Coordinates of C-alpha atoms and ligand atoms in Angstrom, one line a residue:
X1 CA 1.6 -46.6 4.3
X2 CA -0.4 -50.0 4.4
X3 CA 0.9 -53.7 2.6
X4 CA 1.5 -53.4 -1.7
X5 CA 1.0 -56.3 -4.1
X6 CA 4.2 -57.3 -5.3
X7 CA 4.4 -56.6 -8.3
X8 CA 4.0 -53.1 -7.6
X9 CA 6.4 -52.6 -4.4
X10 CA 8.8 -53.4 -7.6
X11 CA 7.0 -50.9 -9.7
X12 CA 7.4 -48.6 -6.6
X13 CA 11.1 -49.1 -6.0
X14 CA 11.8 -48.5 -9.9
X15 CA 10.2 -45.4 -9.8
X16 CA 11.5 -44.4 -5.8
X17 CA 15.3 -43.0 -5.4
X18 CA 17.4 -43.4 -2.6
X19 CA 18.5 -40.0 -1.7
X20 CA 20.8 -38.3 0.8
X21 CA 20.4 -34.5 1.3
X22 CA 23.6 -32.9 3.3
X23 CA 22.2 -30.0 6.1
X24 CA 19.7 -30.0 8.1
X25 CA 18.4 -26.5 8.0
X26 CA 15.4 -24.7 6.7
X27 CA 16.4 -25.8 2.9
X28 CA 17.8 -29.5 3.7
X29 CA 14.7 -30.9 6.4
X30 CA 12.1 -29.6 4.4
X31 CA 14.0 -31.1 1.7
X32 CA 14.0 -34.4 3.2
X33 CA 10.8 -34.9 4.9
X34 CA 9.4 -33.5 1.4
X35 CA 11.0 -36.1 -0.7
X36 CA 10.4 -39.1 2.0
X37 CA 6.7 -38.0 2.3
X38 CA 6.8 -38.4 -1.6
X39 CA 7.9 -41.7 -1.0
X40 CA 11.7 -41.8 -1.8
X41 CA 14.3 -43.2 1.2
X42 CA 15.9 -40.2 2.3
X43 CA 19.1 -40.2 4.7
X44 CA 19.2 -36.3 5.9
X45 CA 23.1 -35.7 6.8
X46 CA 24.5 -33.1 9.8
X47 CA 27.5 -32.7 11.8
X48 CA 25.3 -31.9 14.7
X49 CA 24.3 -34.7 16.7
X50 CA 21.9 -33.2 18.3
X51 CA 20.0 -32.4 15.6
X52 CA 20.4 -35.9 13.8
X53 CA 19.4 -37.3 17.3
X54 CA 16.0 -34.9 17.1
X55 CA 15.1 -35.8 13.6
X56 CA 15.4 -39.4 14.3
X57 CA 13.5 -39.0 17.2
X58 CA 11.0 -37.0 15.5
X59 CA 11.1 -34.1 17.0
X60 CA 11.2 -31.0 14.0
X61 CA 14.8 -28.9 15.2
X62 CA 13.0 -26.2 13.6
X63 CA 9.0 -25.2 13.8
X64 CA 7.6 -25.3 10.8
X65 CA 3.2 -26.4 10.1
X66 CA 3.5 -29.7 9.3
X67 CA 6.8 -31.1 9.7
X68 CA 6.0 -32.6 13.1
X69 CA 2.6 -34.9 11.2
X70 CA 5.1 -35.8 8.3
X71 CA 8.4 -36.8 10.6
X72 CA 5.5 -39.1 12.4
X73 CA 4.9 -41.1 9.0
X74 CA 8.3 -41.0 7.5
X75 CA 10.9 -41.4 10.2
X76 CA 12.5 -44.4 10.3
X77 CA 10.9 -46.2 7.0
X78 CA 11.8 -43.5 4.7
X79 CA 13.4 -41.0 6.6
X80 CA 16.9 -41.1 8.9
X81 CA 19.0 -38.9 10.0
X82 CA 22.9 -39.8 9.9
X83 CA 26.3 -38.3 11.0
X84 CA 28.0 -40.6 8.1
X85 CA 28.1 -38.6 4.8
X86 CA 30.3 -41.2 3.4
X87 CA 27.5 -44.2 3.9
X88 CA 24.8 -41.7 3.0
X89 CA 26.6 -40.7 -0.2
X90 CA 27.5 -44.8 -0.8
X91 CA 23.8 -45.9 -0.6
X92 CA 21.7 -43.3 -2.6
X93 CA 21.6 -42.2 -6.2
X94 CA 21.7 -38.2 -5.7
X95 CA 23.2 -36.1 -2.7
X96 CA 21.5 -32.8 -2.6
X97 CA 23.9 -30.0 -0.8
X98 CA 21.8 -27.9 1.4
X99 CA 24.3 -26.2 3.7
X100 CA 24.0 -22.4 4.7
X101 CA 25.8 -19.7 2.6
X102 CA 26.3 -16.8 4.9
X103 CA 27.3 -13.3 3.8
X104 CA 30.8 -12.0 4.3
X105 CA 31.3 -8.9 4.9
X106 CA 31.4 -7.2 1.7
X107 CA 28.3 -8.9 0.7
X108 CA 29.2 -11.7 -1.4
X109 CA 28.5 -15.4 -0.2
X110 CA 31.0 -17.4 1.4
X111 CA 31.0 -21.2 -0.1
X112 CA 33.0 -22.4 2.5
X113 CA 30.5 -24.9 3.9
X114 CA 29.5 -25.8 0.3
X115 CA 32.8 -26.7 -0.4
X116 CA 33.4 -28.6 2.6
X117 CA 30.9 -30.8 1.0
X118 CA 31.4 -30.8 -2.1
X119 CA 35.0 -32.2 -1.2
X120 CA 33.8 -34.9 1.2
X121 CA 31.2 -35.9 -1.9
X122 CA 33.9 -36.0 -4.1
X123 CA 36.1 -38.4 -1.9
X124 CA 33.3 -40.9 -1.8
X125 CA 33.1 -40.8 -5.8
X126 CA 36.1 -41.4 -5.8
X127 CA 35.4 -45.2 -4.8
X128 CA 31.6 -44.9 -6.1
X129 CA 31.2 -47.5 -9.0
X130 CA 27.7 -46.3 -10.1
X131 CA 26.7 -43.2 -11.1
X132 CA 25.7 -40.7 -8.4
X133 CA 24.4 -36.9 -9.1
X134 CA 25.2 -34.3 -7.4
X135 CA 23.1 -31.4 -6.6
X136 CA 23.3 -28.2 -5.3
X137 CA 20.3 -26.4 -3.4
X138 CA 21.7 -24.3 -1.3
X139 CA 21.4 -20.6 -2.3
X140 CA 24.8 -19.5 -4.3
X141 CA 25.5 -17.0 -6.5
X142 CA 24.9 -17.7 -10.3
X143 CA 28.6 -19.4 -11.0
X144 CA 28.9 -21.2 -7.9
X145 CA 28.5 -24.4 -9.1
X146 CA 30.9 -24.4 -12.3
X147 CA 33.0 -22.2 -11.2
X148 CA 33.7 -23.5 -7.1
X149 CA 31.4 -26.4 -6.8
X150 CA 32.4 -28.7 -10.3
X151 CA 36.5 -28.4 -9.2
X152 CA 36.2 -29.6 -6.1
X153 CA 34.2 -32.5 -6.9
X154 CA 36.9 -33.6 -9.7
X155 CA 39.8 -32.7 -7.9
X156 CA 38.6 -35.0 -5.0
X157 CA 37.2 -37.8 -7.2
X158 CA 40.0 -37.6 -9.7
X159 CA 36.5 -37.9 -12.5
X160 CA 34.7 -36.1 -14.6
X161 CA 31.6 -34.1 -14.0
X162 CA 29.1 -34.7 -16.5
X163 CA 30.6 -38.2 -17.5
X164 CA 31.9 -39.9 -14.1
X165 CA 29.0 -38.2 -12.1
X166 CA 26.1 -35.6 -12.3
X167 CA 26.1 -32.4 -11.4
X168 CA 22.5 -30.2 -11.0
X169 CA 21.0 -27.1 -9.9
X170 CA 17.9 -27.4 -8.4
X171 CA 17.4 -24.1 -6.4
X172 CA 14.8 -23.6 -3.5
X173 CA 11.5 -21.6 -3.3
X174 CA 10.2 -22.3 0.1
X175 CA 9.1 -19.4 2.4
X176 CA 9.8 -20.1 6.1
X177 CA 6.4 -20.5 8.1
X178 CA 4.7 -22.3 5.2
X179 CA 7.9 -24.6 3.7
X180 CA 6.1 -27.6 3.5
X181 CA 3.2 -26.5 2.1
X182 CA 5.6 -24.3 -0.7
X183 CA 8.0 -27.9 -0.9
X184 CA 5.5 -30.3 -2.2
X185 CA 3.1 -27.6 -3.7
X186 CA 6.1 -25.3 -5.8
X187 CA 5.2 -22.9 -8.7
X188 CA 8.0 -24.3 -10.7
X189 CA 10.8 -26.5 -10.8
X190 CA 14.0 -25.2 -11.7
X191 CA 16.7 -27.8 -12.6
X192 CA 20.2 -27.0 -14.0
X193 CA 22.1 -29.3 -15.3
X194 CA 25.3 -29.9 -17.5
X195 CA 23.4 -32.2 -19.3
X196 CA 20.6 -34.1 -20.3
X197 CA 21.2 -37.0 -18.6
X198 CA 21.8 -35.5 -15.1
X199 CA 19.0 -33.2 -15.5
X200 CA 16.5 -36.9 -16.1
X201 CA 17.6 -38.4 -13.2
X202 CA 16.7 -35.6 -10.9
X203 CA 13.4 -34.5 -12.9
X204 CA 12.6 -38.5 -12.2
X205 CA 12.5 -37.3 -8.3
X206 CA 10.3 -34.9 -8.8
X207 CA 8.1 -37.1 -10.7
X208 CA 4.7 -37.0 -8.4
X209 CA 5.3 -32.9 -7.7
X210 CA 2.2 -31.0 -9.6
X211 CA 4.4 -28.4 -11.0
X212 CA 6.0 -27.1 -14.0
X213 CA 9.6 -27.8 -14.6
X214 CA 12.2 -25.8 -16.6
X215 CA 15.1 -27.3 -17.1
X216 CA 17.9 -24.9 -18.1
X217 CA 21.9 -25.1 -17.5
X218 CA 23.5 -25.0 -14.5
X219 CA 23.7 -20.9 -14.1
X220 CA 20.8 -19.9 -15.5
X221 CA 19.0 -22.0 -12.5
X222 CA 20.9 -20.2 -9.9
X223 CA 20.3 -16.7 -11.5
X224 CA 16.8 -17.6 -11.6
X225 CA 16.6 -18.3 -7.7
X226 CA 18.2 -14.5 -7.0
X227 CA 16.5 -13.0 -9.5
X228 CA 13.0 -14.3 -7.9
X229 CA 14.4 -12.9 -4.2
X230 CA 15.5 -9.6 -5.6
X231 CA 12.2 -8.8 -7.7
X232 CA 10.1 -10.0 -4.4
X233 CA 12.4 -7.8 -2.4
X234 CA 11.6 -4.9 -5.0
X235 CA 7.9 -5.2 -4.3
X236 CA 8.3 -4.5 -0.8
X237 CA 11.0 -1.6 -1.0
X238 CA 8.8 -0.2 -3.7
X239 CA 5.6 -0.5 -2.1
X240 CA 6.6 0.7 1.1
X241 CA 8.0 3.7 -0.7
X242 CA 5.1 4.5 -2.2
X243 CA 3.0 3.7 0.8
X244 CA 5.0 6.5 2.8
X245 CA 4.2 8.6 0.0
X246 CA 0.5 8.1 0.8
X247 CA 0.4 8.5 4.4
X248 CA 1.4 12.2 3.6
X249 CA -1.2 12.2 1.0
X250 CA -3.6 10.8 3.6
X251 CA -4.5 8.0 1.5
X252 CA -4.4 4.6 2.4
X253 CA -1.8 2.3 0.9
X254 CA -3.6 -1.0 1.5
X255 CA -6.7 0.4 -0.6
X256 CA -4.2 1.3 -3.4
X257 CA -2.5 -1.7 -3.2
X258 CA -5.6 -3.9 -3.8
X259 CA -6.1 -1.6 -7.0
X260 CA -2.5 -2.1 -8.4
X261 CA -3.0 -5.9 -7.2
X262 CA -5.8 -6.3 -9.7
X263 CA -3.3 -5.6 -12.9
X264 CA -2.5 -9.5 -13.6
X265 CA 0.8 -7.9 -14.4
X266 CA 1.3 -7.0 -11.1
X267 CA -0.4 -9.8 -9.4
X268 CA -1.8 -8.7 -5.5
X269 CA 1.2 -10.7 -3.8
X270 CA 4.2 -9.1 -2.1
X271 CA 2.3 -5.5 -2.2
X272 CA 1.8 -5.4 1.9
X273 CA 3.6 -2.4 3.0
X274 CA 5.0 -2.3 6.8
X275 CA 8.4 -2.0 8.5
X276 CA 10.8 -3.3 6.0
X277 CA 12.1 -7.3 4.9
X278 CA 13.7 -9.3 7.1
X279 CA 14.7 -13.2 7.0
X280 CA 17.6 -15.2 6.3
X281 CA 17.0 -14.4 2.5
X282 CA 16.2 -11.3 1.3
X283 CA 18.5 -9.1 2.8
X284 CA 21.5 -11.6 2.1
X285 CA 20.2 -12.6 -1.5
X286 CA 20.1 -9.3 -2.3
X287 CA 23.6 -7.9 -1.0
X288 CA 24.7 -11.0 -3.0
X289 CA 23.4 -10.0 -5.8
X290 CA 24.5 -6.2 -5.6
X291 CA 27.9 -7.6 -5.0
X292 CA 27.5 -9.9 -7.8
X293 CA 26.9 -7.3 -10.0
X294 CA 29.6 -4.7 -9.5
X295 CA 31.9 -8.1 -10.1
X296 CA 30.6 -8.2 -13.9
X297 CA 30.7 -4.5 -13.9
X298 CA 27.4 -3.4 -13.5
X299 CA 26.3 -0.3 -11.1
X300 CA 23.7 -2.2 -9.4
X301 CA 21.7 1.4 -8.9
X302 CA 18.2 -0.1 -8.3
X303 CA 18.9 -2.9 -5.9
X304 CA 21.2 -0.6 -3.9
X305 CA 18.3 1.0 -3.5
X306 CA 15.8 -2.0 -2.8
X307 CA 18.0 -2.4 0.1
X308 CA 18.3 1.9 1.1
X309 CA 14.8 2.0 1.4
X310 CA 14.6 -1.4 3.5
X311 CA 17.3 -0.2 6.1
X312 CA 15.3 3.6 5.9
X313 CA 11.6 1.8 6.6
X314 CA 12.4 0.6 10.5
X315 CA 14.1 4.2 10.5
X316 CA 10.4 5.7 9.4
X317 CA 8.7 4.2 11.9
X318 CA 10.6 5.3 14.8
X319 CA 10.1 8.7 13.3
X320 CA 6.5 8.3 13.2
X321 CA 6.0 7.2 16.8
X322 CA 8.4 10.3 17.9
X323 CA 6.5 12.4 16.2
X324 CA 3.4 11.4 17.7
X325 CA 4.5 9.9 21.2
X326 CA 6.5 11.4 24.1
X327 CA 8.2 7.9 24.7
X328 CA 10.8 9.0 27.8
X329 CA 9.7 6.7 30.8
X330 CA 6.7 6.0 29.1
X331 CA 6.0 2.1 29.1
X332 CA 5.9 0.7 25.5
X333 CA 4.7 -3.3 24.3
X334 CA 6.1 -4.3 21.3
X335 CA 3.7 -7.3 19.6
X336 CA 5.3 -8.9 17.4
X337 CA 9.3 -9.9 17.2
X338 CA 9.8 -12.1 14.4
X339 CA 11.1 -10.9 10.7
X340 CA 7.2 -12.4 9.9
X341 CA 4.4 -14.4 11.1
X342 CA 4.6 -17.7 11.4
X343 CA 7.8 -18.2 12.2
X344 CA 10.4 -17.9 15.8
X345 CA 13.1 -16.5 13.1
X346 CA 14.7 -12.8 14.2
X347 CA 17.3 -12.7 11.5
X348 CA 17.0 -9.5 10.4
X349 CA 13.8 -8.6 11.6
X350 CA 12.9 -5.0 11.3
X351 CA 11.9 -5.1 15.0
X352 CA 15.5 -5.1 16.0
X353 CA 16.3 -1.5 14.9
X354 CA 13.0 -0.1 15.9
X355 CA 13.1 -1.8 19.6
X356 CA 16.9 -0.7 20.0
X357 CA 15.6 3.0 18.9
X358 CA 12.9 3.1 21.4
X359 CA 15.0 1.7 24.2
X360 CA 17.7 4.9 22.7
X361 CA 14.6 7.3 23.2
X362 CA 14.2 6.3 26.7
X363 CA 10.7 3.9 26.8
X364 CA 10.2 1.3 28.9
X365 CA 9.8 -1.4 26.2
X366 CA 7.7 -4.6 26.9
X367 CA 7.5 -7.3 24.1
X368 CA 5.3 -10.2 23.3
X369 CA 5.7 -12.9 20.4
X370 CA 3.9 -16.1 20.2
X371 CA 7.0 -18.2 18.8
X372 CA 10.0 -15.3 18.4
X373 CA 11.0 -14.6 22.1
X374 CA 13.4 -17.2 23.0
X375 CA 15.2 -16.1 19.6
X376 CA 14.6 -12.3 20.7
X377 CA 16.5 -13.1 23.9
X378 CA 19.5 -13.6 21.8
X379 CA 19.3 -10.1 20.0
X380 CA 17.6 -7.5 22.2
X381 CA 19.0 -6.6 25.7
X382 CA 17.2 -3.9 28.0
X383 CA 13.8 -4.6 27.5
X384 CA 11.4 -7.0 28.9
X385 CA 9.0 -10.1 27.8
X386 CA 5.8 -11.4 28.5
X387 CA 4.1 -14.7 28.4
X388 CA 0.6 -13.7 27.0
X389 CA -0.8 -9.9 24.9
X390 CA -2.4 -9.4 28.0
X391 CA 0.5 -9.5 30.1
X392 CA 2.3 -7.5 27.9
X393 CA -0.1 -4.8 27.6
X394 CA -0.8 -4.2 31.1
X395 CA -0.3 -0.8 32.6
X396 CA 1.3 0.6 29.1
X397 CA 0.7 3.6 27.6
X398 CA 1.4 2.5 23.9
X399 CA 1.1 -0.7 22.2
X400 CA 3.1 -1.1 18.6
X401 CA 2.5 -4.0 16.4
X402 CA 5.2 -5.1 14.3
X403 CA 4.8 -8.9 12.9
X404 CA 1.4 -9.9 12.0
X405 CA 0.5 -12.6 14.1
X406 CA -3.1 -13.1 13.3
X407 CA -3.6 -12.9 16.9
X408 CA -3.4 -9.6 16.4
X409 CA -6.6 -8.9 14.3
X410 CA -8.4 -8.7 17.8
X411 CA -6.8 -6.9 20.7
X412 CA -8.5 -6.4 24.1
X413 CA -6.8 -3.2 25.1
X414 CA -8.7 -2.7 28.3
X415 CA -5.1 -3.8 30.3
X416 CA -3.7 -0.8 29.1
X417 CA -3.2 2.8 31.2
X418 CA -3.7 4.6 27.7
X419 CA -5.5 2.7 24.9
X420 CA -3.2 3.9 22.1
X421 CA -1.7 1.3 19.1
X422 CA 0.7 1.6 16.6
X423 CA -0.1 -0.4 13.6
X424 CA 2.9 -1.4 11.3
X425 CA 1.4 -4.3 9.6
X426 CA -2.5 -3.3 9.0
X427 CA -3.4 -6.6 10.9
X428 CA -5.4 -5.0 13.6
X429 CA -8.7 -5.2 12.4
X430 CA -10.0 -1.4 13.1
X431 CA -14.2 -2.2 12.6
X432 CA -13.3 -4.3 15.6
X433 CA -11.2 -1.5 17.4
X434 CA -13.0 -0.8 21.3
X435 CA -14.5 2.5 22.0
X436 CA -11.4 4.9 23.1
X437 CA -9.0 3.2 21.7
X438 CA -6.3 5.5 19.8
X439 CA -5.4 4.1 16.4
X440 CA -2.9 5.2 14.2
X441 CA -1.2 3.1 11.1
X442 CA 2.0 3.4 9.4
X443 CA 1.2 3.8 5.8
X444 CA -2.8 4.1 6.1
Ligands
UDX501 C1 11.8 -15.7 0.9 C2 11.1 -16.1 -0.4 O1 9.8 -15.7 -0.4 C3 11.3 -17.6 -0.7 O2 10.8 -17.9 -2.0 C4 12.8 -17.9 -0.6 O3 13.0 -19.3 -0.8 C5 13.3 -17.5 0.7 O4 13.1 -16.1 1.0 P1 11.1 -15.9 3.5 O5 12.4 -15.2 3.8 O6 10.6 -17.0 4.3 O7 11.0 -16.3 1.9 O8 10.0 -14.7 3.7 P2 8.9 -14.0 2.8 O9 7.6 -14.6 3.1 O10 9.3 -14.0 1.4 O11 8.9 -12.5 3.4 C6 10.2 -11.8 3.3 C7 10.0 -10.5 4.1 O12 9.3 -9.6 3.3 C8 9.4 -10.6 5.4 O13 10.1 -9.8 6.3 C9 8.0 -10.1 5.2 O14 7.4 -9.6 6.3 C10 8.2 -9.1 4.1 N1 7.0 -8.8 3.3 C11 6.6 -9.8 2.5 C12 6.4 -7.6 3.3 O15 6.8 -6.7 4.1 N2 5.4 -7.3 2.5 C13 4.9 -8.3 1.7 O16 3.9 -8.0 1.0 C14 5.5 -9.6 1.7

């Protein structure tokens, strides 16, 4: 970031914002190191100091492409990391709330953490002369904001939203394994606000982003974040549905989805059929919105099923392979752990149920992931790991691939005692398949 004429460092600090964004997670770091690489001064807030430390060191807390080349640039000129929410909030214009928003039990979202926030926000207001917005970016449930978010800040500030400070929401779109590129390349912008004047001052941030923006109010711009999760979530219930359909038929789901995909309509994306959605957003985002539903008195009877037919999938798989394979004492490798490529993240990934039901059926399971494994550790008992494929596959009998890792287009399945694979992903590129080897796909 080389030496400015004057005159237009000015220019520069006009058009820059001073920013703090509160969590340090998928949503708040990308969130950060997106707006500092943009050029704003960012202060990225956590209550763990380990993480603070790690950002400020630049070392990414998370592994994501990218982060590590953008923390190198950013960190300390436009990019810190702080334990002080107070300061933070003092010193910048916005504060975007990025905290996590797990599921309770019945399915709704708990706002606990958001809250939290929102109230420690609100105390700083209270003493802020200038006016500060306030966003929310975390993933809550159309409502959220006006309804939980808006009372706290007021009570705590003893002001008023919309006149005393801003209030926005500006939901989130990244997918984990390419955030960064999805941060600063979005499809669209969404921004929610009470009112005009709010809505400027964020829209003024994203100033330099190539993207469309749509401003709307405050819940239409969360529905629109659940709404985009639930439809993408459909696509792969439905197309996994029908692609169980066409292994019966014989015919090969991939070929039929690249027909469908052609129907701009439909668009090709989000038509890969396999073992089911996983992540720290579907499943949840979808639960929340089933819950959500049967609040306003709606029988939510297709995305109960979106999520029937995801819980069924890992369920179809075993089925397959114990149709197929006597798996008692019979040593199994498992490629693949993670809920997707690119990514160390387990939340529910598919291979959970599928690993615990061939461990139930008696194999001797073996697993390889290039990133997930340490996370694995944490979820699977009773089966072991290996550094490398090779490793994994040697001496085994069957090999089933269950994230794809393009590292599994080419497999060398000479370590193995019977050359037999399991393909739940249709990554394993068959014109490349050795002689002898036994291949057998899911839905194809
Ligand atoms: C998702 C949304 O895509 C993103 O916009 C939102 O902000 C967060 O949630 P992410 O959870 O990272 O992102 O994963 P995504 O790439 O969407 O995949 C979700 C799941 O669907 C994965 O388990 C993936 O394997 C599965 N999937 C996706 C399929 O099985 N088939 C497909 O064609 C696409």
């Amino acid at each position: 970031m080389g030496k400015k004429p004057f005159n237009r460092i000015i220019l520069i600090h006009f058009l820059k914002m001073d920013i703090s964004v509160v969590g340090s997670g998928y949503v708040g770091l990308i969130t950060s190191a997106g707006f500092a690489e943009k050029g704003h001064s960012v202060v990225c807030v956590d209550i763990d100091p380990k993480k603070v430390d790690m950002i400020n060191a630049r070392k990414p807390p998370i592994y994501e492409e990218g982060l590590q080349d953008i923390l190198d640039h950013v960190v300390p000129d436009y990019l810190t990391a702080s334990l002080d929410l107070e300061k933070a909030v003092k010193e910048s214009d916005a504060t975007f709330i990025c905290v996590g928003t797990p599921s309770d039990n019945d399915g709704s979202i708990n706002l606990k953490y958001v809250k939290e926030v929102a109230a420690q926000i609100g105390r700083v207001l209270k003493e802020k002369d200038s006016y500060h917005v306030v966003v929310t970016k975390s993933t809550i449930i159309p409502g959220s904001t006006e309804e939980h978010v808006i009372p706290v800040l007021e009570k705590e500030s003893g002001k008023k939203a919309g006149k005393d400070f801003g209030v926005v929401m500006n939901p989130e779109f990244l997918r984990e394994g390419v955030a960064v590129e999805d941060f600063l390349n979005p499809d669209r912008i969404v921004i929610g606000s009470l009112n005009d004047r709010d809505g400027n001052v964020i829209e003024k941030i994203y100033k330099d982003f190539k993207a469309p923006v749509l401003r709307v109010n405050l819940k239409t711009a969360e529905m629109i974040k659940y709404t985009s999760n639930s439809l993408l979530a459909t696509k792969v219930s439905f197309i996994n549905e029908i692609g169980n359909v066409c292994k019966r038929l014989g015919v090969d789901i991939y070929d039929v989805s690249k027909g469908v995909g052609l129907d701009h309509r439909i668009s090709p994306s989000f038509l890969n059929a396999g073992p089911g959605f996983g992540g720290s957003c579907f499943p949840k985002d979808v639960k929340a919105m089933v819950h959500k539903a049967r609040e306003v008195g709606i029988e939510p009877i297709l995305l109960e099923s979106v999520l029937e037919v995801n819980a069924r999938q890992p369920k179809i798989v075993l089925e397959r392979i114990k149709m197929k394979y006597q798996l008692k004492g019979t040593r199994v490798t498992v490629l693949g752990l993670a809920f997707k490529a690119g990514t160390d993240d387990m939340r529910e990934s598919p291979s959970v149920p599928v690993i615990e039901g061939l461990v139930e059926a008696g194999a001797d399971v073996v697993a390889y992931d290039p990133q997930a494994m340490e996370n694995a550790r944490q979820e699977l008992s009773g089966i072991s790991y290996e550094k490398t494929q090779r490793d994994a596959l040697a001496g085994s009998e069957l090999a089933i691939i269950l994230t794809e890792w393009d590292e599994f287009k080419k497999i060398d399945f000479s370590p193995m005692k019977k050359m037999r694979v399991f393909d739940t992903r249709k990554i394993l590129n068959t014109d490349l398949l050795q002689k002898g080897v036994e291949y057998e796909g899911l839905c194809w």
